[in-house]
Amino acid sequence: METPARRRGRPRAGDPDKISEVAFGLITQRGYAGTTMADIAEAAGISAPTLFRYFPSKSAVLWHGMEDSARLFREAFRVRIETASLVDAIFGAYLDMLHASPVRLLVIKQRIAIVGRESDAADAAWLRFEEWSAMVAEFVAERRSIPADSVEATVVGGMIWAALWSAISRWAVGEDPDPAAAVEQARVFVTITD
């Protein structure tokens, strides 16, 4: 029995993972500002309306798949908070999420490097920054038994996330393939108590 030939070329319409992969390749080659949604649709072999059905913006294409990373971060936090301080649990859980897959680590490094190099991408990343800051605020609220929308949870969560984001952003534009050293350096400066 003959094995069917692998399909080559453009992804099937309706496959968000493949569309995102094509888009990421274009953004890596041309830059964020130099890549349009029309370019992505053309390279993916789909119409612009099909692209917009799955991704309302270029930012959504760039950050596709981060829901899984957020899930892993939450799961790792739940495990770590049982035996670690709040800050150690958050920093450790973020590293656990990054190290869960070598592919995830590389893709996140590349995404954040794009954000670090291009102001258009940085502007588009702000919404993601806010979402992850809110998630960390939820962790703070859970640990301290306070409302997640309280000033305390928002400020403490925002400070912890800003330190983590700063470390990861610095790592992403550097040569080190592993973020652990950058994250551990940033952890030293966060002196928030439980």
CSV table of C-alpha atoms in Angstrom, one decimal:
chain,number,residue,atom,x,y,z
A,1,MET,CA,0.0,0.0,0.0
A,2,GLU,CA,1.4,3.3,-1.0
A,3,THR,CA,1.6,6.1,1.5
A,4,PRO,CA,-0.2,9.2,0.4
A,5,ALA,CA,2.0,12.1,-0.4
A,6,ARG,CA,2.3,14.8,2.2
A,7,ARG,CA,0.4,17.9,1.4
A,8,ARG,CA,2.7,20.7,0.5
A,9,GLY,CA,2.2,24.4,0.2
A,10,ARG,CA,-0.4,26.5,1.9
A,11,PRO,CA,-2.4,25.4,4.9
A,12,ARG,CA,-6.1,24.4,4.6
A,13,ALA,CA,-8.4,27.3,5.2
A,14,GLY,CA,-9.7,27.2,8.7
A,15,ASP,CA,-6.6,26.0,10.5
A,16,PRO,CA,-5.7,28.8,12.9
A,17,ASP,CA,-2.4,27.1,14.0
A,18,LYS,CA,-1.2,26.8,10.5
A,19,ILE,CA,-2.3,30.4,9.7
A,20,SER,CA,-0.5,31.6,12.7
A,21,GLU,CA,2.7,29.7,11.8
A,22,VAL,CA,2.6,31.3,8.3
A,23,ALA,CA,2.1,34.7,9.8
A,24,PHE,CA,4.8,34.3,12.3
A,25,GLY,CA,7.2,33.4,9.5
A,26,LEU,CA,6.3,36.5,7.6
A,27,ILE,CA,6.5,38.7,10.7
A,28,THR,CA,10.0,37.3,11.4
A,29,GLN,CA,11.1,38.0,7.9
A,30,ARG,CA,9.5,41.3,7.2
A,31,GLY,CA,9.0,42.7,10.6
A,32,TYR,CA,5.7,43.4,12.4
A,33,ALA,CA,5.1,46.8,10.7
A,34,GLY,CA,6.1,45.4,7.3
A,35,THR,CA,3.5,42.6,7.4
A,36,THR,CA,-0.1,43.3,6.7
A,37,MET,CA,-3.1,41.1,7.2
A,38,ALA,CA,-3.5,40.9,3.4
A,39,ASP,CA,0.1,39.6,3.2
A,40,ILE,CA,-0.8,36.9,5.8
A,41,ALA,CA,-4.0,35.9,4.0
A,42,GLU,CA,-2.1,35.6,0.7
A,43,ALA,CA,0.8,33.6,2.2
A,44,ALA,CA,-1.7,31.3,4.0
A,45,GLY,CA,-3.7,30.8,0.8
A,46,ILE,CA,-6.9,32.1,2.3
A,47,SER,CA,-9.1,35.1,1.7
A,48,ALA,CA,-8.9,38.1,3.9
A,49,PRO,CA,-12.5,37.5,5.3
A,50,THR,CA,-11.4,34.0,6.3
A,51,LEU,CA,-8.3,35.3,8.0
A,52,PHE,CA,-10.4,37.9,9.9
A,53,ARG,CA,-12.9,35.2,10.9
A,54,TYR,CA,-10.1,33.6,12.9
A,55,PHE,CA,-8.0,36.6,13.8
A,56,PRO,CA,-9.5,40.1,14.3
A,57,SER,CA,-6.0,41.7,14.2
A,58,LYS,CA,-2.4,41.1,13.5
A,59,SER,CA,-1.7,41.1,17.2
A,60,ALA,CA,-4.2,38.2,17.6
A,61,VAL,CA,-2.2,36.3,15.0
A,62,LEU,CA,1.1,37.0,16.7
A,63,TRP,CA,-0.1,35.9,20.1
A,64,HIS,CA,-2.1,32.9,19.0
A,65,GLY,CA,-1.7,30.0,21.3
A,66,MET,CA,-1.0,32.0,24.4
A,67,GLU,CA,-4.2,30.6,26.1
A,68,ASP,CA,-2.3,27.3,26.5
A,69,SER,CA,0.6,29.1,28.0
A,70,ALA,CA,-1.7,30.9,30.4
A,71,ARG,CA,-3.3,27.5,31.4
A,72,LEU,CA,0.1,26.0,32.1
A,73,PHE,CA,1.1,29.1,34.1
A,74,ARG,CA,-2.0,28.7,36.3
A,75,GLU,CA,-1.5,25.0,36.8
A,76,ALA,CA,2.2,25.5,37.8
A,77,PHE,CA,1.2,28.2,40.2
A,78,ARG,CA,-1.4,26.0,41.9
A,79,VAL,CA,1.3,23.4,42.5
A,80,ARG,CA,4.0,25.8,43.6
A,81,ILE,CA,1.9,27.9,45.9
A,82,GLU,CA,1.5,24.9,48.2
A,83,THR,CA,5.1,25.1,49.3
A,84,ALA,CA,6.6,28.4,48.1
A,85,SER,CA,6.2,32.1,48.9
A,86,LEU,CA,3.8,34.1,46.6
A,87,VAL,CA,6.6,35.6,44.6
A,88,ASP,CA,8.7,32.4,44.3
A,89,ALA,CA,5.5,30.6,43.2
A,90,ILE,CA,4.8,33.1,40.5
A,91,PHE,CA,8.3,33.3,39.2
A,92,GLY,CA,8.8,29.6,39.4
A,93,ALA,CA,5.5,28.9,37.7
A,94,TYR,CA,6.4,31.2,34.8
A,95,LEU,CA,9.6,29.4,34.3
A,96,ASP,CA,7.8,26.0,34.5
A,97,MET,CA,5.4,27.2,31.8
A,98,LEU,CA,8.3,28.3,29.5
A,99,HIS,CA,10.2,25.1,30.1
A,100,ALA,CA,7.2,22.9,29.4
A,101,SER,CA,8.2,22.7,25.8
A,102,PRO,CA,11.3,23.7,23.9
A,103,VAL,CA,9.1,24.8,21.0
A,104,ARG,CA,7.0,27.0,23.4
A,105,LEU,CA,10.2,28.5,24.8
A,106,LEU,CA,11.6,29.4,21.4
A,107,VAL,CA,8.3,30.8,20.1
A,108,ILE,CA,7.8,33.0,23.2
A,109,LYS,CA,11.4,34.2,22.9
A,110,GLN,CA,10.9,35.1,19.3
A,111,ARG,CA,7.5,36.8,20.0
A,112,ILE,CA,8.8,38.9,22.8
A,113,ALA,CA,11.9,39.8,20.8
A,114,ILE,CA,9.6,41.2,18.0
A,115,VAL,CA,7.8,43.2,20.7
A,116,GLY,CA,11.2,44.5,22.0
A,117,ARG,CA,12.4,45.5,18.5
A,118,GLU,CA,9.3,47.1,17.0
A,119,SER,CA,7.1,49.8,18.5
A,120,ASP,CA,4.0,48.7,16.6
A,121,ALA,CA,4.3,45.2,18.1
A,122,ALA,CA,5.0,46.7,21.5
A,123,ASP,CA,1.8,48.8,21.3
A,124,ALA,CA,-0.1,45.6,20.2
A,125,ALA,CA,1.3,43.6,23.1
A,126,TRP,CA,-0.1,46.0,25.7
A,127,LEU,CA,-3.4,44.1,25.9
A,128,ARG,CA,-1.5,40.8,26.5
A,129,PHE,CA,0.6,42.5,29.2
A,130,GLU,CA,-2.6,43.7,30.9
A,131,GLU,CA,-4.2,40.2,30.7
A,132,TRP,CA,-1.2,38.5,32.3
A,133,SER,CA,-0.9,41.3,34.9
A,134,ALA,CA,-4.5,40.6,35.9
A,135,MET,CA,-3.8,36.9,36.1
A,136,VAL,CA,-0.9,37.6,38.5
A,137,ALA,CA,-3.2,39.9,40.5
A,138,GLU,CA,-5.6,36.9,40.8
A,139,PHE,CA,-2.8,34.8,42.2
A,140,VAL,CA,-2.0,37.6,44.8
A,141,ALA,CA,-5.7,37.8,45.7
A,142,GLU,CA,-6.0,34.1,46.1
A,143,ARG,CA,-2.9,33.9,48.3
A,144,ARG,CA,-3.9,36.9,50.5
A,145,SER,CA,-7.6,36.1,50.5
A,146,ILE,CA,-8.6,39.5,49.1
A,147,PRO,CA,-10.7,40.5,46.1
A,148,ALA,CA,-8.9,40.2,42.8
A,149,ASP,CA,-10.1,43.7,41.8
A,150,SER,CA,-8.8,45.3,44.9
A,151,VAL,CA,-6.1,48.0,44.7
A,152,GLU,CA,-3.8,45.8,46.7
A,153,ALA,CA,-4.1,42.8,44.4
A,154,THR,CA,-3.9,45.0,41.3
A,155,VAL,CA,-0.8,46.9,42.4
A,156,VAL,CA,1.1,44.0,43.9
A,157,GLY,CA,0.2,41.8,40.9
A,158,GLY,CA,1.2,44.5,38.5
A,159,MET,CA,4.6,45.0,40.2
A,160,ILE,CA,5.4,41.3,40.2
A,161,TRP,CA,4.3,41.0,36.5
A,162,ALA,CA,6.3,44.1,35.5
A,163,ALA,CA,9.4,42.6,37.0
A,164,LEU,CA,8.9,39.3,35.3
A,165,TRP,CA,8.1,40.9,32.0
A,166,SER,CA,11.1,43.1,32.2
A,167,ALA,CA,13.4,40.1,32.8
A,168,ILE,CA,11.8,38.1,30.0
A,169,SER,CA,11.9,41.0,27.6
A,170,ARG,CA,15.6,41.5,28.3
A,171,TRP,CA,16.3,37.8,27.8
A,172,ALA,CA,14.3,37.6,24.6
A,173,VAL,CA,16.6,40.1,22.8
A,174,GLY,CA,19.8,38.4,24.1
A,175,GLU,CA,21.7,35.3,23.2
A,176,ASP,CA,21.0,33.1,26.2
A,177,PRO,CA,18.6,30.3,25.2
A,178,ASP,CA,17.4,29.8,28.7
A,179,PRO,CA,15.4,32.5,30.6
A,180,ALA,CA,16.2,31.1,34.1
A,181,ALA,CA,19.2,33.4,34.9
A,182,ALA,CA,17.2,36.6,33.8
A,183,VAL,CA,14.2,35.5,35.8
A,184,GLU,CA,16.3,34.7,38.9
A,185,GLN,CA,18.1,38.0,38.7
A,186,ALA,CA,14.7,39.9,38.6
A,187,ARG,CA,13.4,37.8,41.5
A,188,VAL,CA,16.1,39.2,43.7
A,189,PHE,CA,14.7,42.7,43.4
A,190,VAL,CA,11.1,41.8,44.2
A,191,THR,CA,10.8,41.9,48.0
A,192,ILE,CA,7.0,41.7,48.3
A,193,THR,CA,5.9,39.5,51.2
A,194,ASP,CA,3.0,37.1,51.3
